PDB file of C-alpha atoms in Angstrom:
ATOM      1  CA  UNK A1435     114.859 116.160  83.285  1.00  0.00           C
ATOM      2  CA  UNK A1436     115.798 112.665  84.125  1.00  0.00           C
ATOM      3  CA  UNK A1437     119.510 112.502  83.643  1.00  0.00           C
ATOM      4  CA  UNK A1438     121.691 110.324  86.044  1.00  0.00           C
ATOM      5  CA  UNK A1439     123.828 112.451  88.340  1.00  0.00           C
ATOM      6  CA  UNK A1440     127.568 112.351  87.746  1.00  0.00           C
ATOM      7  CA  UNK A1441     128.569 110.558  90.970  1.00  0.00           C
ATOM      8  CA  UNK A1442     126.040 107.881  90.430  1.00  0.00           C
ATOM      9  CA  UNK A1443     126.804 107.518  86.740  1.00  0.00           C
ATOM     10  CA  UNK A1444     130.523 107.086  87.443  1.00  0.00           C
ATOM     11  CA  UNK A1445     129.726 104.458  90.145  1.00  0.00           C
ATOM     12  CA  UNK A1446     127.420 102.530  87.691  1.00  0.00           C
ATOM     13  CA  UNK A1447     129.280 102.501  84.561  1.00  0.00           C
ATOM     14  CA  UNK A1448     132.054  99.885  85.263  1.00  0.00           C
ATOM     15  CA  UNK A1449     130.034  97.225  86.786  1.00  0.00           C
ATOM     16  CA  UNK A1450     127.125  97.586  84.487  1.00  0.00           C
ATOM     17  CA  UNK A1451     129.584  97.449  81.440  1.00  0.00           C
ATOM     18  CA  UNK A1452     130.522  93.940  82.415  1.00  0.00           C
ATOM     19  CA  UNK A1453     127.017  92.718  83.104  1.00  0.00           C
ATOM     20  CA  UNK A1454     125.661  94.446  80.109  1.00  0.00           C
ATOM     21  CA  UNK A1455     128.127  92.884  77.724  1.00  0.00           C
ATOM     22  CA  UNK A1456     127.139  89.441  78.916  1.00  0.00           C
ATOM     23  CA  UNK A1457     123.460  90.540  78.600  1.00  0.00           C
ATOM     24  CA  UNK A1458     124.055  91.159  74.903  1.00  0.00           C
ATOM     25  CA  UNK A1459     124.810  87.567  74.329  1.00  0.00           C
ATOM     26  CA  UNK A1460     121.816  86.332  76.296  1.00  0.00           C
ATOM     27  CA  UNK A1461     118.986  88.428  74.937  1.00  0.00           C
ATOM     28  CA  UNK A1462     115.436  87.447  75.640  1.00  0.00           C
ATOM     29  CA  UNK A1463     113.041  86.610  72.980  1.00  0.00           C
ATOM     30  CA  UNK A1464     111.538  89.864  71.593  1.00  0.00           C
ATOM     31  CA  UNK A1465     107.910  90.730  72.486  1.00  0.00           C
ATOM     32  CA  UNK A1466     105.372  91.012  69.737  1.00  0.00           C
ATOM     33  CA  UNK A1467     104.437  94.747  69.911  1.00  0.00           C
ATOM     34  CA  UNK A1468     106.716  97.401  68.518  1.00  0.00           C
ATOM     35  CA  UNK A1469     107.784  99.708  71.321  1.00  0.00           C
ATOM     36  CA  UNK A1470     105.723  98.003  73.861  1.00  0.00           C
ATOM     37  CA  UNK A1471     107.585  97.143  77.063  1.00  0.00           C
ATOM     38  CA  UNK A1472     107.632  94.296  79.437  1.00  0.00           C
ATOM     39  CA  UNK A1473     106.177  94.577  83.028  1.00  0.00           C
ATOM     40  CA  UNK A1474     108.449  96.621  85.355  1.00  0.00           C
ATOM     41  CA  UNK A1475     109.213  93.570  87.407  1.00  0.00           C
ATOM     42  CA  UNK A1476     112.658  93.089  85.919  1.00  0.00           C
ATOM     43  CA  UNK A1477     115.802  94.355  87.488  1.00  0.00           C
ATOM     44  CA  UNK A1478     114.106  96.463  90.052  1.00  0.00           C
ATOM     45  CA  UNK A1479     116.055  99.568  90.885  1.00  0.00           C
ATOM     46  CA  UNK A1480     115.176  99.987  94.517  1.00  0.00           C
ATOM     47  CA  UNK A1481     114.560  97.532  97.284  1.00  0.00           C
ATOM     48  CA  UNK A1482     112.330 100.202  99.020  1.00  0.00           C
ATOM     49  CA  UNK A1483     109.740  99.702  96.256  1.00  0.00           C
ATOM     50  CA  UNK A1484     108.014  96.508  97.522  1.00  0.00           C
ATOM     51  CA  UNK A1485     104.320  96.031  97.984  1.00  0.00           C
ATOM     52  CA  UNK A1486     103.615  99.568  96.718  1.00  0.00           C
ATOM     53  CA  UNK A1487     105.503 101.411  99.370  1.00  0.00           C
ATOM     54  CA  UNK A1488     106.626 104.918  98.487  1.00  0.00           C
ATOM     55  CA  UNK A1489     110.268 105.692  97.716  1.00  0.00           C
ATOM     56  CA  UNK A1490     111.918 107.092 100.871  1.00  0.00           C
ATOM     57  CA  UNK A1491     114.544 109.695 100.066  1.00  0.00           C
ATOM     58  CA  UNK A1492     118.173 109.240 101.503  1.00  0.00           C
ATOM     59  CA  UNK A1493     120.814 111.745 102.382  1.00  0.00           C
ATOM     60  CA  UNK A1494     122.272 111.143  99.020  1.00  0.00           C
ATOM     61  CA  UNK A1495     118.954 111.907  97.352  1.00  0.00           C
ATOM     62  CA  UNK A1496     118.657 115.202  99.359  1.00  0.00           C
ATOM     63  CA  UNK A1497     122.069 116.026  98.073  1.00  0.00           C
ATOM     64  CA  UNK A1498     121.123 115.501  94.495  1.00  0.00           C
ATOM     65  CA  UNK A1499     118.148 117.431  94.840  1.00  0.00           C
ATOM     66  CA  UNK A1500     120.060 120.440  96.098  1.00  0.00           C
ATOM     67  CA  UNK A1501     122.678 120.007  93.411  1.00  0.00           C
ATOM     68  CA  UNK A1502     120.162 119.826  90.561  1.00  0.00           C
ATOM     69  CA  UNK A1503     118.091 122.633  92.044  1.00  0.00           C
ATOM     70  CA  UNK A1504     121.226 124.882  92.199  1.00  0.00           C
ATOM     71  CA  UNK A1505     121.960 124.248  88.442  1.00  0.00           C
ATOM     72  CA  UNK A1506     118.349 125.163  87.630  1.00  0.00           C
ATOM     73  CA  UNK A1507     118.603 128.257  89.532  1.00  0.00           C
ATOM     74  CA  UNK A1508     121.744 129.293  87.745  1.00  0.00           C
ATOM     75  CA  UNK A1509     119.968 128.984  84.429  1.00  0.00           C
ATOM     76  CA  UNK A1510     116.845 130.748  85.427  1.00  0.00           C
ATOM     77  CA  UNK A1511     118.369 133.408  87.518  1.00  0.00           C
ATOM     78  CA  UNK A1512     115.828 133.095  90.334  1.00  0.00           C
ATOM     79  CA  UNK A1513     115.141 130.868  93.227  1.00  0.00           C
ATOM     80  CA  UNK A1514     112.082 129.891  95.226  1.00  0.00           C
ATOM     81  CA  UNK A1515     111.693 130.583  98.976  1.00  0.00           C
ATOM     82  CA  UNK A1516     110.108 127.178  99.341  1.00  0.00           C
ATOM     83  CA  UNK A1517     112.525 124.420 100.484  1.00  0.00           C
ATOM     84  CA  UNK A1518     113.015 121.095  98.956  1.00  0.00           C
ATOM     85  CA  UNK A1519     110.985 119.642  96.056  1.00  0.00           C
ATOM     86  CA  UNK A1520     108.271 122.276  96.265  1.00  0.00           C
ATOM     87  CA  UNK A1521     110.817 124.837  95.673  1.00  0.00           C
ATOM     88  CA  UNK A1522     112.385 122.947  92.749  1.00  0.00           C
ATOM     89  CA  UNK A1523     108.899 122.759  91.073  1.00  0.00           C
ATOM     90  CA  UNK A1524     108.547 126.580  91.330  1.00  0.00           C
ATOM     91  CA  UNK A1525     111.968 127.083  89.709  1.00  0.00           C
ATOM     92  CA  UNK A1526     110.843 124.685  86.882  1.00  0.00           C
ATOM     93  CA  UNK A1527     107.785 126.893  86.423  1.00  0.00           C
ATOM     94  CA  UNK A1528     109.833 129.901  86.266  1.00  0.00           C
ATOM     95  CA  UNK A1529     111.912 128.266  83.627  1.00  0.00           C
ATOM     96  CA  UNK A1530     108.784 127.964  81.576  1.00  0.00           C
ATOM     97  CA  UNK A1531     107.862 131.419  82.044  1.00  0.00           C
ATOM     98  CA  UNK A1532     111.369 132.722  81.200  1.00  0.00           C
ATOM     99  CA  UNK A1533     111.400 131.005  77.725  1.00  0.00           C
ATOM    100  CA  UNK A1534     110.010 132.960  74.969  1.00  0.00           C
ATOM    101  CA  UNK A1535     109.066 129.772  73.155  1.00  0.00           C
ATOM    102  CA  UNK A1536     108.833 126.112  73.754  1.00  0.00           C
ATOM    103  CA  UNK A1537     112.189 125.658  71.850  1.00  0.00           C
ATOM    104  CA  UNK A1538     113.930 128.115  74.009  1.00  0.00           C
ATOM    105  CA  UNK A1539     112.668 126.386  77.199  1.00  0.00           C
ATOM    106  CA  UNK A1540     113.804 123.094  75.912  1.00  0.00           C
ATOM    107  CA  UNK A1541     117.352 124.394  75.020  1.00  0.00           C
ATOM    108  CA  UNK A1542     117.573 125.956  78.575  1.00  0.00           C
ATOM    109  CA  UNK A1543     116.635 122.605  80.043  1.00  0.00           C
ATOM    110  CA  UNK A1544     119.263 120.944  78.000  1.00  0.00           C
ATOM    111  CA  UNK A1545     121.878 123.346  79.335  1.00  0.00           C
ATOM    112  CA  UNK A1546     120.911 122.428  82.854  1.00  0.00           C
ATOM    113  CA  UNK A1547     121.363 118.760  82.089  1.00  0.00           C
ATOM    114  CA  UNK A1548     124.877 119.293  80.535  1.00  0.00           C
ATOM    115  CA  UNK A1549     125.846 121.353  83.514  1.00  0.00           C
ATOM    116  CA  UNK A1550     125.377 118.258  85.723  1.00  0.00           C
ATOM    117  CA  UNK A1551     128.297 116.416  84.207  1.00  0.00           C
ATOM    118  CA  UNK A1552     131.909 117.042  83.698  1.00  0.00           C
ATOM    119  CA  UNK A1553     132.329 117.886  80.036  1.00  0.00           C
ATOM    120  CA  UNK A1554     134.954 115.323  79.358  1.00  0.00           C
ATOM    121  CA  UNK A1555     132.793 112.510  80.841  1.00  0.00           C
ATOM    122  CA  UNK A1556     130.108 113.212  78.169  1.00  0.00           C
ATOM    123  CA  UNK A1557     132.702 113.465  75.320  1.00  0.00           C
ATOM    124  CA  UNK A1558     134.341 110.248  76.176  1.00  0.00           C
ATOM    125  CA  UNK A1559     131.084 108.345  76.764  1.00  0.00           C
ATOM    126  CA  UNK A1560     129.751 109.408  73.399  1.00  0.00           C
ATOM    127  CA  UNK A1561     132.965 108.689  71.701  1.00  0.00           C
ATOM    128  CA  UNK A1562     134.106 105.488  73.375  1.00  0.00           C
ATOM    129  CA  UNK A1563     131.043 103.721  74.634  1.00  0.00           C
ATOM    130  CA  UNK A1564     128.138 104.826  72.593  1.00  0.00           C
ATOM    131  CA  UNK A1565     129.343 103.180  69.410  1.00  0.00           C
ATOM    132  CA  UNK A1566     129.865  99.751  70.987  1.00  0.00           C
ATOM    133  CA  UNK A1567     127.446  97.000  69.675  1.00  0.00           C
ATOM    134  CA  UNK A1568     125.455  99.635  67.697  1.00  0.00           C
ATOM    135  CA  UNK A1569     124.645 101.515  70.833  1.00  0.00           C
ATOM    136  CA  UNK A1570     123.029  98.755  72.715  1.00  0.00           C
ATOM    137  CA  UNK A1571     125.797  98.604  75.488  1.00  0.00           C
ATOM    138  CA  UNK A1572     125.411 102.317  76.209  1.00  0.00           C
ATOM    139  CA  UNK A1573     121.590 102.024  76.143  1.00  0.00           C
ATOM    140  CA  UNK A1574     121.604  99.417  78.892  1.00  0.00           C
ATOM    141  CA  UNK A1575     124.125 101.271  80.912  1.00  0.00           C
ATOM    142  CA  UNK A1576     122.294 104.631  80.975  1.00  0.00           C
ATOM    143  CA  UNK A1577     119.089 102.830  81.734  1.00  0.00           C
ATOM    144  CA  UNK A1578     120.461 101.308  84.881  1.00  0.00           C
ATOM    145  CA  UNK A1579     122.125 104.568  85.972  1.00  0.00           C
ATOM    146  CA  UNK A1580     119.005 106.511  85.330  1.00  0.00           C
ATOM    147  CA  UNK A1581     116.980 103.972  87.484  1.00  0.00           C
ATOM    148  CA  UNK A1582     119.441 104.050  90.319  1.00  0.00           C
ATOM    149  CA  UNK A1583     120.043 107.665  90.539  1.00  0.00           C
ATOM    150  CA  UNK A1584     116.930 109.427  89.532  1.00  0.00           C
ATOM    151  CA  UNK A1585     114.247 108.111  91.972  1.00  0.00           C
ATOM    152  CA  UNK A1586     114.589 111.183  94.086  1.00  0.00           C
ATOM    153  CA  UNK A1587     113.233 113.150  91.007  1.00  0.00           C
ATOM    154  CA  UNK A1588     110.644 110.695  89.497  1.00  0.00           C
ATOM    155  CA  UNK A1589     109.717 108.278  92.301  1.00  0.00           C
ATOM    156  CA  UNK A1590     110.010 104.425  92.220  1.00  0.00           C
ATOM    157  CA  UNK A1591     111.248 103.019  88.903  1.00  0.00           C
ATOM    158  CA  UNK A1592     112.696  99.936  87.529  1.00  0.00           C
ATOM    159  CA  UNK A1593     114.564  98.547  84.530  1.00  0.00           C
ATOM    160  CA  UNK A1594     112.635  96.694  81.919  1.00  0.00           C
ATOM    161  CA  UNK A1595     112.829  95.619  78.169  1.00  0.00           C
ATOM    162  CA  UNK A1596     112.020  97.410  75.213  1.00  0.00           C
ATOM    163  CA  UNK A1597     111.725  96.390  71.408  1.00  0.00           C
ATOM    164  CA  UNK A1598     114.233  98.033  69.219  1.00  0.00           C
ATOM    165  CA  UNK A1599     113.470  99.235  65.688  1.00  0.00           C
ATOM    166  CA  UNK A1600     115.110  95.954  64.373  1.00  0.00           C
ATOM    167  CA  UNK A1601     112.558  94.007  66.326  1.00  0.00           C
ATOM    168  CA  UNK A1602     114.903  92.664  68.990  1.00  0.00           C
ATOM    169  CA  UNK A1603     114.294  92.993  72.768  1.00  0.00           C
ATOM    170  CA  UNK A1604     116.833  94.796  74.953  1.00  0.00           C
ATOM    171  CA  UNK A1605     116.790  95.503  78.789  1.00  0.00           C
ATOM    172  CA  UNK A1606     117.382  99.188  78.086  1.00  0.00           C
ATOM    173  CA  UNK A1607     114.074 100.611  79.421  1.00  0.00           C
ATOM    174  CA  UNK A1608     113.133 102.409  82.649  1.00  0.00           C
ATOM    175  CA  UNK A1609     109.497 102.311  83.838  1.00  0.00           C
ATOM    176  CA  UNK A1610     108.460 105.091  86.233  1.00  0.00           C
ATOM    177  CA  UNK A1611     105.532 103.920  88.354  1.00  0.00           C
ATOM    178  CA  UNK A1612     104.114 107.470  88.906  1.00  0.00           C
ATOM    179  CA  UNK A1613     106.324 110.420  87.901  1.00  0.00           C
ATOM    180  CA  UNK A1614     106.601 112.747  90.973  1.00  0.00           C
ATOM    181  CA  UNK A1615     107.843 115.547  88.722  1.00  0.00           C
ATOM    182  CA  UNK A1616     104.716 115.410  86.589  1.00  0.00           C
ATOM    183  CA  UNK A1617     102.305 114.975  89.410  1.00  0.00           C
ATOM    184  CA  UNK A1618     103.783 117.899  91.483  1.00  0.00           C
ATOM    185  CA  UNK A1619     104.027 120.273  88.547  1.00  0.00           C
ATOM    186  CA  UNK A1620     100.496 119.582  87.421  1.00  0.00           C
ATOM    187  CA  UNK A1621     101.429 120.807  83.968  1.00  0.00           C
ATOM    188  CA  UNK A1622     101.732 118.925  80.645  1.00  0.00           C
ATOM    189  CA  UNK A1623     103.851 121.748  79.355  1.00  0.00           C
ATOM    190  CA  UNK A1624     106.338 121.520  82.111  1.00  0.00           C
ATOM    191  CA  UNK A1625     106.692 117.728  81.512  1.00  0.00           C
ATOM    192  CA  UNK A1626     107.011 118.150  77.750  1.00  0.00           C
ATOM    193  CA  UNK A1627     109.323 121.194  77.658  1.00  0.00           C
ATOM    194  CA  UNK A1628     111.480 120.859  80.712  1.00  0.00           C
ATOM    195  CA  UNK A1629     111.766 116.981  80.899  1.00  0.00           C
ATOM    196  CA  UNK A1630     110.693 114.871  77.840  1.00  0.00           C
ATOM    197  CA  UNK A1631     112.014 116.766  74.962  1.00  0.00           C
ATOM    198  CA  UNK A1632     115.309 118.218  76.559  1.00  0.00           C
ATOM    199  CA  UNK A1633     116.060 114.690  78.057  1.00  0.00           C
ATOM    200  CA  UNK A1634     115.658 113.077  74.673  1.00  0.00           C
ATOM    201  CA  UNK A1635     117.878 115.723  73.082  1.00  0.00           C
ATOM    202  CA  UNK A1636     120.473 115.579  75.741  1.00  0.00           C
ATOM    203  CA  UNK A1637     120.939 111.835  75.495  1.00  0.00           C
ATOM    204  CA  UNK A1638     121.114 111.874  71.566  1.00  0.00           C
ATOM    205  CA  UNK A1639     123.339 114.815  71.274  1.00  0.00           C
ATOM    206  CA  UNK A1640     125.657 114.715  74.145  1.00  0.00           C
ATOM    207  CA  UNK A1641     125.778 110.983  75.000  1.00  0.00           C
ATOM    208  CA  UNK A1642     125.084 109.419  71.710  1.00  0.00           C
ATOM    209  CA  UNK A1643     122.088 107.396  73.015  1.00  0.00           C
ATOM    210  CA  UNK A1644     118.685 107.434  71.414  1.00  0.00           C
ATOM    211  CA  UNK A1645     115.751 107.915  73.741  1.00  0.00           C
ATOM    212  CA  UNK A1646     112.068 107.905  73.361  1.00  0.00           C
ATOM    213  CA  UNK A1647     110.016 108.850  76.421  1.00  0.00           C
ATOM    214  CA  UNK A1648     106.320 107.875  76.685  1.00  0.00           C
ATOM    215  CA  UNK A1649     104.673 109.704  79.622  1.00  0.00           C
ATOM    216  CA  UNK A1650     101.187 108.563  80.454  1.00  0.00           C
ATOM    217  CA  UNK A1651      99.109 111.620  81.395  1.00  0.00           C
ATOM    218  CA  UNK A1652      96.377 109.451  82.763  1.00  0.00           C
ATOM    219  CA  UNK A1653      98.189 107.490  85.492  1.00  0.00           C
ATOM    220  CA  UNK A1654     101.379 109.770  85.497  1.00  0.00           C
ATOM    221  CA  UNK A1655     103.644 106.749  84.634  1.00  0.00           C
ATOM    222  CA  UNK A1656     106.486 107.174  82.144  1.00  0.00           C
ATOM    223  CA  UNK A1657     108.266 104.669  79.904  1.00  0.00           C
ATOM    224  CA  UNK A1658     112.018 105.477  78.982  1.00  0.00           C
ATOM    225  CA  UNK A1659     112.981 103.626  75.808  1.00  0.00           C
ATOM    226  CA  UNK A1660     116.732 103.941  75.464  1.00  0.00           C
ATOM    227  CA  UNK A1661     118.097 102.717  72.149  1.00  0.00           C
ATOM    228  CA  UNK A1662     114.877 103.831  70.390  1.00  0.00           C
ATOM    229  CA  UNK A1663     114.675 106.968  68.310  1.00  0.00           C
ATOM    230  CA  UNK A1664     111.707 109.308  69.190  1.00  0.00           C
ATOM    231  CA  UNK A1665     109.056 109.880  66.317  1.00  0.00           C
ATOM    232  CA  UNK A1666     108.990 113.243  64.645  1.00  0.00           C
ATOM    233  CA  UNK A1667     107.397 115.963  66.710  1.00  0.00           C
ATOM    234  CA  UNK A1668     104.348 116.194  64.394  1.00  0.00           C
ATOM    235  CA  UNK A1669     103.512 112.538  65.168  1.00  0.00           C
ATOM    236  CA  UNK A1670     104.469 112.326  68.855  1.00  0.00           C
ATOM    237  CA  UNK A1671     101.259 111.424  70.596  1.00  0.00           C
ATOM    238  CA  UNK A1672     102.377 113.116  73.864  1.00  0.00           C
ATOM    239  CA  UNK A1673     102.451 116.397  72.166  1.00  0.00           C
ATOM    240  CA  UNK A1674      98.844 116.146  71.147  1.00  0.00           C
ATOM    241  CA  UNK A1675      97.491 115.475  74.538  1.00  0.00           C
ATOM    242  CA  UNK A1676      95.176 118.016  76.200  1.00  0.00           C
ATOM    243  CA  UNK A1677      95.897 119.747  79.559  1.00  0.00           C
ATOM    244  CA  UNK A1678      95.943 117.589  82.672  1.00  0.00           C
ATOM    245  CA  UNK A1679      92.673 117.412  84.655  1.00  0.00           C
ATOM    246  CA  UNK A1680      94.699 118.599  87.726  1.00  0.00           C
ATOM    247  CA  UNK A1681      96.004 121.667  85.935  1.00  0.00           C
ATOM    248  CA  UNK A1682      94.346 124.737  87.515  1.00  0.00           C
ATOM    249  CA  UNK A1683      94.765 126.918  84.389  1.00  0.00           C
ATOM    250  CA  UNK A1684      93.007 124.254  82.289  1.00  0.00           C
ATOM    251  CA  UNK A1685      90.031 124.172  84.644  1.00  0.00           C
ATOM    252  CA  UNK A1686      89.904 127.842  84.649  1.00  0.00           C
ATOM    253  CA  UNK A1687      89.912 128.034  80.769  1.00  0.00           C
ATOM    254  CA  UNK A1688      87.146 125.412  80.753  1.00  0.00           C
ATOM    255  CA  UNK A1689      84.970 127.268  83.342  1.00  0.00           C
ATOM    256  CA  UNK A1690      85.325 130.451  81.311  1.00  0.00           C
ATOM    257  CA  UNK A1691      84.610 128.607  78.041  1.00  0.00           C
ATOM    258  CA  UNK A1692      87.513 129.932  76.161  1.00  0.00           C
ATOM    259  CA  UNK A1693      87.502 127.021  73.717  1.00  0.00           C
ATOM    260  CA  UNK A1694      85.436 124.084  72.519  1.00  0.00           C
ATOM    261  CA  UNK A1695      85.859 120.454  73.403  1.00  0.00           C
ATOM    262  CA  UNK A1696      89.345 119.203  73.818  1.00  0.00           C
ATOM    263  CA  UNK A1697      90.956 121.863  71.457  1.00  0.00           C
ATOM    264  CA  UNK A1698      89.966 124.470  74.071  1.00  0.00           C
ATOM    265  CA  UNK A1699      91.941 122.487  76.791  1.00  0.00           C
ATOM    266  CA  UNK A1700      95.035 122.050  74.541  1.00  0.00           C
ATOM    267  CA  UNK A1701      98.041 122.995  76.624  1.00  0.00           C
ATOM    268  CA  UNK A1702      99.138 126.515  75.433  1.00  0.00           C
ATOM    269  CA  UNK A1703     102.769 125.709  76.482  1.00  0.00           C
ATOM    270  CA  UNK A1704     103.272 122.865  73.995  1.00  0.00           C
TER     271      UNK A1704
END
């Protein structure tokens, strides 16, 4: 669930609005492949990510982790005894167990994301900012806010360019080098149902910004494409992926021979 936190979003909106409006007049030449993104070298979100060094959490990151976890606990009605990020992952797993269906889990995760923001902020953003320049200004703003405020959750990430449906390039993408949430949860279903789908729904329904997230289940990277509509669920390639190799349940099912080939390893949570 990669939504920018309220304090960081408020801090970023005004300066980004000015720089983003100038960027609209100085677009780069579009790349040739639809929905393919430039390298994550542009507009790096954190100076701590140089030479492959890991992102070092700050005091503010610890606060955001505690705040986000508290909202998840409110939704789930249960908390883990483990501290820090490990406890957060256990709460996320409990959110998966609590939901009677994948849709119910997604709706719960959307409620968590909504609870992170003052309701009026979401209403004003959607009504006043989202319509500007066909949504391009808002897309660039939320991309920068996400990259700046969510590294505590996802790990090192940077702003990059994506190709819109009209073929034009826009610096409204966020590339996550190696998603910590996916790596620590070790579950494709947790990624899809508590992060990818609810985050796409949240930005579209409550902020007026299209978002297509492309997690890579081989290297655990993830590409956020703000301003790009996601494909129908039936054609979204992420929902057709087999369980992760690191998933203990998948390995157990494989050992027991409960299915054949890839179909037997299909994540039951998706």
